[in-house]
mmCIF file of C-alpha atoms and ligand atoms in Angstrom:
data_model
loop_
_atom_site.group_PDB
_atom_site.id
_atom_site.type_symbol
_atom_site.label_atom_id
_atom_site.label_comp_id
_atom_site.label_asym_id
_atom_site.label_seq_id
_atom_site.Cartn_x
_atom_site.Cartn_y
_atom_site.Cartn_z
ATOM 1 C CA UNK A 21 133.758 116.068 115.694
ATOM 2 C CA UNK A 22 133.453 118.979 118.113
ATOM 3 C CA UNK A 23 133.896 118.962 121.871
ATOM 4 C CA UNK A 24 131.146 117.278 123.816
ATOM 5 C CA UNK A 25 129.707 118.808 127.003
ATOM 6 C CA UNK A 26 127.540 115.982 128.282
ATOM 7 C CA UNK A 27 129.165 113.236 130.321
ATOM 8 C CA UNK A 28 126.580 110.476 130.063
ATOM 9 C CA UNK A 29 125.062 108.251 127.408
ATOM 10 C CA UNK A 30 125.875 108.312 123.703
ATOM 11 C CA UNK A 31 126.980 111.973 123.937
ATOM 12 C CA UNK A 32 129.721 111.188 126.485
ATOM 13 C CA UNK A 33 133.335 111.766 125.453
ATOM 14 C CA UNK A 34 134.208 108.118 126.001
ATOM 15 C CA UNK A 35 131.345 107.070 123.675
ATOM 16 C CA UNK A 36 133.020 108.826 120.735
ATOM 17 C CA UNK A 37 133.851 105.669 118.840
ATOM 18 C CA UNK A 38 130.363 104.251 119.146
ATOM 19 C CA UNK A 39 128.884 107.627 118.234
ATOM 20 C CA UNK A 40 130.952 107.780 115.054
ATOM 21 C CA UNK A 41 129.821 104.292 114.125
ATOM 22 C CA UNK A 42 126.163 105.295 114.565
ATOM 23 C CA UNK A 43 126.715 108.486 112.538
ATOM 24 C CA UNK A 44 128.100 106.277 109.743
ATOM 25 C CA UNK A 45 124.951 104.143 109.778
ATOM 26 C CA UNK A 46 122.699 107.213 109.903
ATOM 27 C CA UNK A 47 124.578 108.686 106.934
ATOM 28 C CA UNK A 48 123.938 105.570 104.852
ATOM 29 C CA UNK A 49 120.258 105.657 105.876
ATOM 30 C CA UNK A 50 120.108 109.345 104.910
ATOM 31 C CA UNK A 51 121.364 108.553 101.398
ATOM 32 C CA UNK A 52 118.910 105.675 101.067
ATOM 33 C CA UNK A 53 116.044 108.054 101.847
ATOM 34 C CA UNK A 54 117.347 110.730 99.465
ATOM 35 C CA UNK A 55 117.622 108.206 96.627
ATOM 36 C CA UNK A 56 114.123 106.934 97.437
ATOM 37 C CA UNK A 57 112.799 110.486 97.098
ATOM 38 C CA UNK A 58 114.391 110.737 93.624
ATOM 39 C CA UNK A 59 113.111 107.323 92.543
ATOM 40 C CA UNK A 60 109.581 107.821 93.869
ATOM 41 C CA UNK A 61 109.352 111.266 92.311
ATOM 42 C CA UNK A 62 110.261 109.930 88.861
ATOM 43 C CA UNK A 63 107.992 106.909 89.266
ATOM 44 C CA UNK A 64 105.092 109.039 90.447
ATOM 45 C CA UNK A 65 105.207 111.023 87.193
ATOM 46 C CA UNK A 66 106.295 108.582 84.450
ATOM 47 C CA UNK A 67 103.648 105.816 84.498
ATOM 48 C CA UNK A 68 100.793 105.833 81.979
ATOM 49 C CA UNK A 69 97.471 104.016 82.129
ATOM 50 C CA UNK A 70 94.358 103.640 84.255
ATOM 51 C CA UNK A 71 95.815 100.938 86.471
ATOM 52 C CA UNK A 72 98.839 103.061 87.310
ATOM 53 C CA UNK A 73 96.822 105.832 88.917
ATOM 54 C CA UNK A 74 96.493 104.362 92.427
ATOM 55 C CA UNK A 75 100.203 103.562 92.493
ATOM 56 C CA UNK A 76 101.118 107.029 91.272
ATOM 57 C CA UNK A 77 98.909 108.714 93.884
ATOM 58 C CA UNK A 78 100.415 106.599 96.641
ATOM 59 C CA UNK A 79 103.991 107.338 95.550
ATOM 60 C CA UNK A 80 103.210 111.041 95.429
ATOM 61 C CA UNK A 81 102.364 110.924 99.144
ATOM 62 C CA UNK A 82 105.359 108.732 99.959
ATOM 63 C CA UNK A 83 107.783 111.301 98.505
ATOM 64 C CA UNK A 84 106.938 113.668 101.360
ATOM 65 C CA UNK A 85 107.179 110.914 103.948
ATOM 66 C CA UNK A 86 110.592 109.736 102.705
ATOM 67 C CA UNK A 87 111.819 113.338 102.639
ATOM 68 C CA UNK A 88 110.664 113.568 106.258
ATOM 69 C CA UNK A 89 112.721 110.461 107.079
ATOM 70 C CA UNK A 90 115.795 111.950 105.381
ATOM 71 C CA UNK A 91 115.320 115.103 107.463
ATOM 72 C CA UNK A 92 115.089 113.084 110.679
ATOM 73 C CA UNK A 93 118.273 111.181 109.833
ATOM 74 C CA UNK A 94 120.060 114.459 109.015
ATOM 75 C CA UNK A 95 119.019 116.048 112.303
ATOM 76 C CA UNK A 96 120.130 113.020 114.294
ATOM 77 C CA UNK A 97 123.531 113.043 112.513
ATOM 78 C CA UNK A 98 124.010 116.625 113.706
ATOM 79 C CA UNK A 99 122.860 115.875 117.248
ATOM 80 C CA UNK A 100 125.519 113.144 117.407
ATOM 81 C CA UNK A 101 128.166 115.726 116.340
ATOM 82 C CA UNK A 102 128.404 114.394 112.789
ATOM 83 C CA UNK A 103 128.151 116.389 109.567
ATOM 84 C CA UNK A 104 125.406 115.810 107.016
ATOM 85 C CA UNK A 105 127.290 115.053 103.764
ATOM 86 C CA UNK A 106 127.168 117.142 100.609
ATOM 87 C CA UNK A 107 125.752 115.867 97.332
ATOM 88 C CA UNK A 108 129.188 114.992 95.896
ATOM 89 C CA UNK A 109 129.293 112.020 98.280
ATOM 90 C CA UNK A 110 126.112 110.546 96.844
ATOM 91 C CA UNK A 111 126.297 107.129 95.174
ATOM 92 C CA UNK A 112 123.192 105.706 93.523
ATOM 93 C CA UNK A 113 122.204 102.083 94.257
ATOM 94 C CA UNK A 114 118.537 101.685 93.268
ATOM 95 C CA UNK A 115 119.066 100.061 89.857
ATOM 96 C CA UNK A 116 115.677 98.317 90.256
ATOM 97 C CA UNK A 117 113.770 101.633 90.433
ATOM 98 C CA UNK A 118 114.884 103.021 87.074
ATOM 99 C CA UNK A 119 112.097 103.861 84.596
ATOM 100 C CA UNK A 120 110.794 100.754 82.780
ATOM 101 C CA UNK A 121 111.018 100.375 78.997
ATOM 102 C CA UNK A 122 107.203 100.804 78.705
ATOM 103 C CA UNK A 123 105.560 103.442 80.895
ATOM 104 C CA UNK A 124 102.457 101.235 81.335
ATOM 105 C CA UNK A 125 104.615 98.603 83.048
ATOM 106 C CA UNK A 126 103.381 99.406 86.550
ATOM 107 C CA UNK A 127 104.379 95.972 87.893
ATOM 108 C CA UNK A 128 108.005 96.982 87.377
ATOM 109 C CA UNK A 129 107.409 100.058 89.558
ATOM 110 C CA UNK A 130 105.532 98.119 92.262
ATOM 111 C CA UNK A 131 108.288 95.511 92.470
ATOM 112 C CA UNK A 132 110.926 98.244 92.595
ATOM 113 C CA UNK A 133 109.168 99.948 95.483
ATOM 114 C CA UNK A 134 108.887 96.647 97.370
ATOM 115 C CA UNK A 135 112.634 96.094 96.870
ATOM 116 C CA UNK A 136 113.481 99.596 98.086
ATOM 117 C CA UNK A 137 111.270 99.206 101.164
ATOM 118 C CA UNK A 138 112.743 95.779 101.880
ATOM 119 C CA UNK A 139 116.274 97.219 101.740
ATOM 120 C CA UNK A 140 115.265 99.985 104.147
ATOM 121 C CA UNK A 141 113.547 97.507 106.482
ATOM 122 C CA UNK A 142 116.666 95.293 106.599
ATOM 123 C CA UNK A 143 119.006 98.197 107.217
ATOM 124 C CA UNK A 144 116.836 99.915 109.831
ATOM 125 C CA UNK A 145 116.581 96.661 111.752
ATOM 126 C CA UNK A 146 120.400 96.668 111.789
ATOM 127 C CA UNK A 147 120.486 100.216 113.155
ATOM 128 C CA UNK A 148 117.912 99.311 115.815
ATOM 129 C CA UNK A 149 120.076 96.381 116.923
ATOM 130 C CA UNK A 150 123.249 98.491 116.898
ATOM 131 C CA UNK A 151 121.707 101.220 119.057
ATOM 132 C CA UNK A 152 119.831 98.958 121.464
ATOM 133 C CA UNK A 153 120.905 99.973 124.956
ATOM 134 C CA UNK A 154 123.523 102.519 123.820
ATOM 135 C CA UNK A 155 121.503 105.221 122.035
ATOM 136 C CA UNK A 156 117.801 105.126 122.972
ATOM 137 C CA UNK A 157 116.942 108.291 121.023
ATOM 138 C CA UNK A 158 118.260 106.982 117.686
ATOM 139 C CA UNK A 159 116.769 103.601 118.535
ATOM 140 C CA UNK A 160 113.317 105.083 119.128
ATOM 141 C CA UNK A 161 113.469 107.286 116.015
ATOM 142 C CA UNK A 162 114.453 104.415 113.725
ATOM 143 C CA UNK A 163 111.773 102.121 115.176
ATOM 144 C CA UNK A 164 109.191 104.724 114.187
ATOM 145 C CA UNK A 165 110.654 105.081 110.672
ATOM 146 C CA UNK A 166 110.772 101.279 110.348
ATOM 147 C CA UNK A 167 107.050 101.211 111.094
ATOM 148 C CA UNK A 168 106.420 103.572 108.145
ATOM 149 C CA UNK A 169 108.519 101.425 105.781
ATOM 150 C CA UNK A 170 106.742 98.236 106.842
ATOM 151 C CA UNK A 171 103.423 99.943 106.137
ATOM 152 C CA UNK A 172 104.586 101.049 102.671
ATOM 153 C CA UNK A 173 105.814 97.604 101.763
ATOM 154 C CA UNK A 174 102.576 95.963 102.849
ATOM 155 C CA UNK A 175 100.575 98.455 100.765
ATOM 156 C CA UNK A 176 102.631 97.729 97.650
ATOM 157 C CA UNK A 177 102.476 93.976 98.246
ATOM 158 C CA UNK A 178 98.707 94.487 98.104
ATOM 159 C CA UNK A 179 99.007 96.380 94.802
ATOM 160 C CA UNK A 180 100.968 93.462 93.369
ATOM 161 C CA UNK A 181 98.086 91.106 94.182
ATOM 162 C CA UNK A 182 96.022 92.818 91.463
ATOM 163 C CA UNK A 183 98.351 91.100 89.011
ATOM 164 C CA UNK A 184 97.728 87.380 89.622
ATOM 165 C CA UNK A 185 100.618 86.254 87.422
ATOM 166 C CA UNK A 186 102.997 88.055 89.804
ATOM 167 C CA UNK A 187 101.900 86.715 93.184
HETATM 168 FE FE1 FE2 B 19 111.803 106.121 104.408
#
């Protein structure tokens, strides 16, 4: 990390250790968003069938929103004197959002999205706790992103209700 000019708050020299810890969390969040973009893109194109169309249209919009989140995480990493990682550091984790065996199986996609959003919600709550009091800017940013993820999950929980055997 480069030399720091400011002497107060999370950018202070003596906050280096805490800053590096937050950069680590932001880096994980960045990868989660990037993988979500990949998964939502594939799942916004693959599904077949009339009932899939609402889900597909919603995912198409979410791709842009998740890309926006990834961009926010990347910018905050830089502001905290970290380095946004290159693609060789990427490790996939969203096994539950792989294409289903049948492309009309939209319940598989809905459940996968709910799982991805739930993972993000859990992790962003952790970041919010870790930055409470020490890094108000990251804290505020992640609260706003958490709000988006909670909204997504609620929307997809509603989609799942169309399939009575699932809820
Ligand atoms: Fe997101």
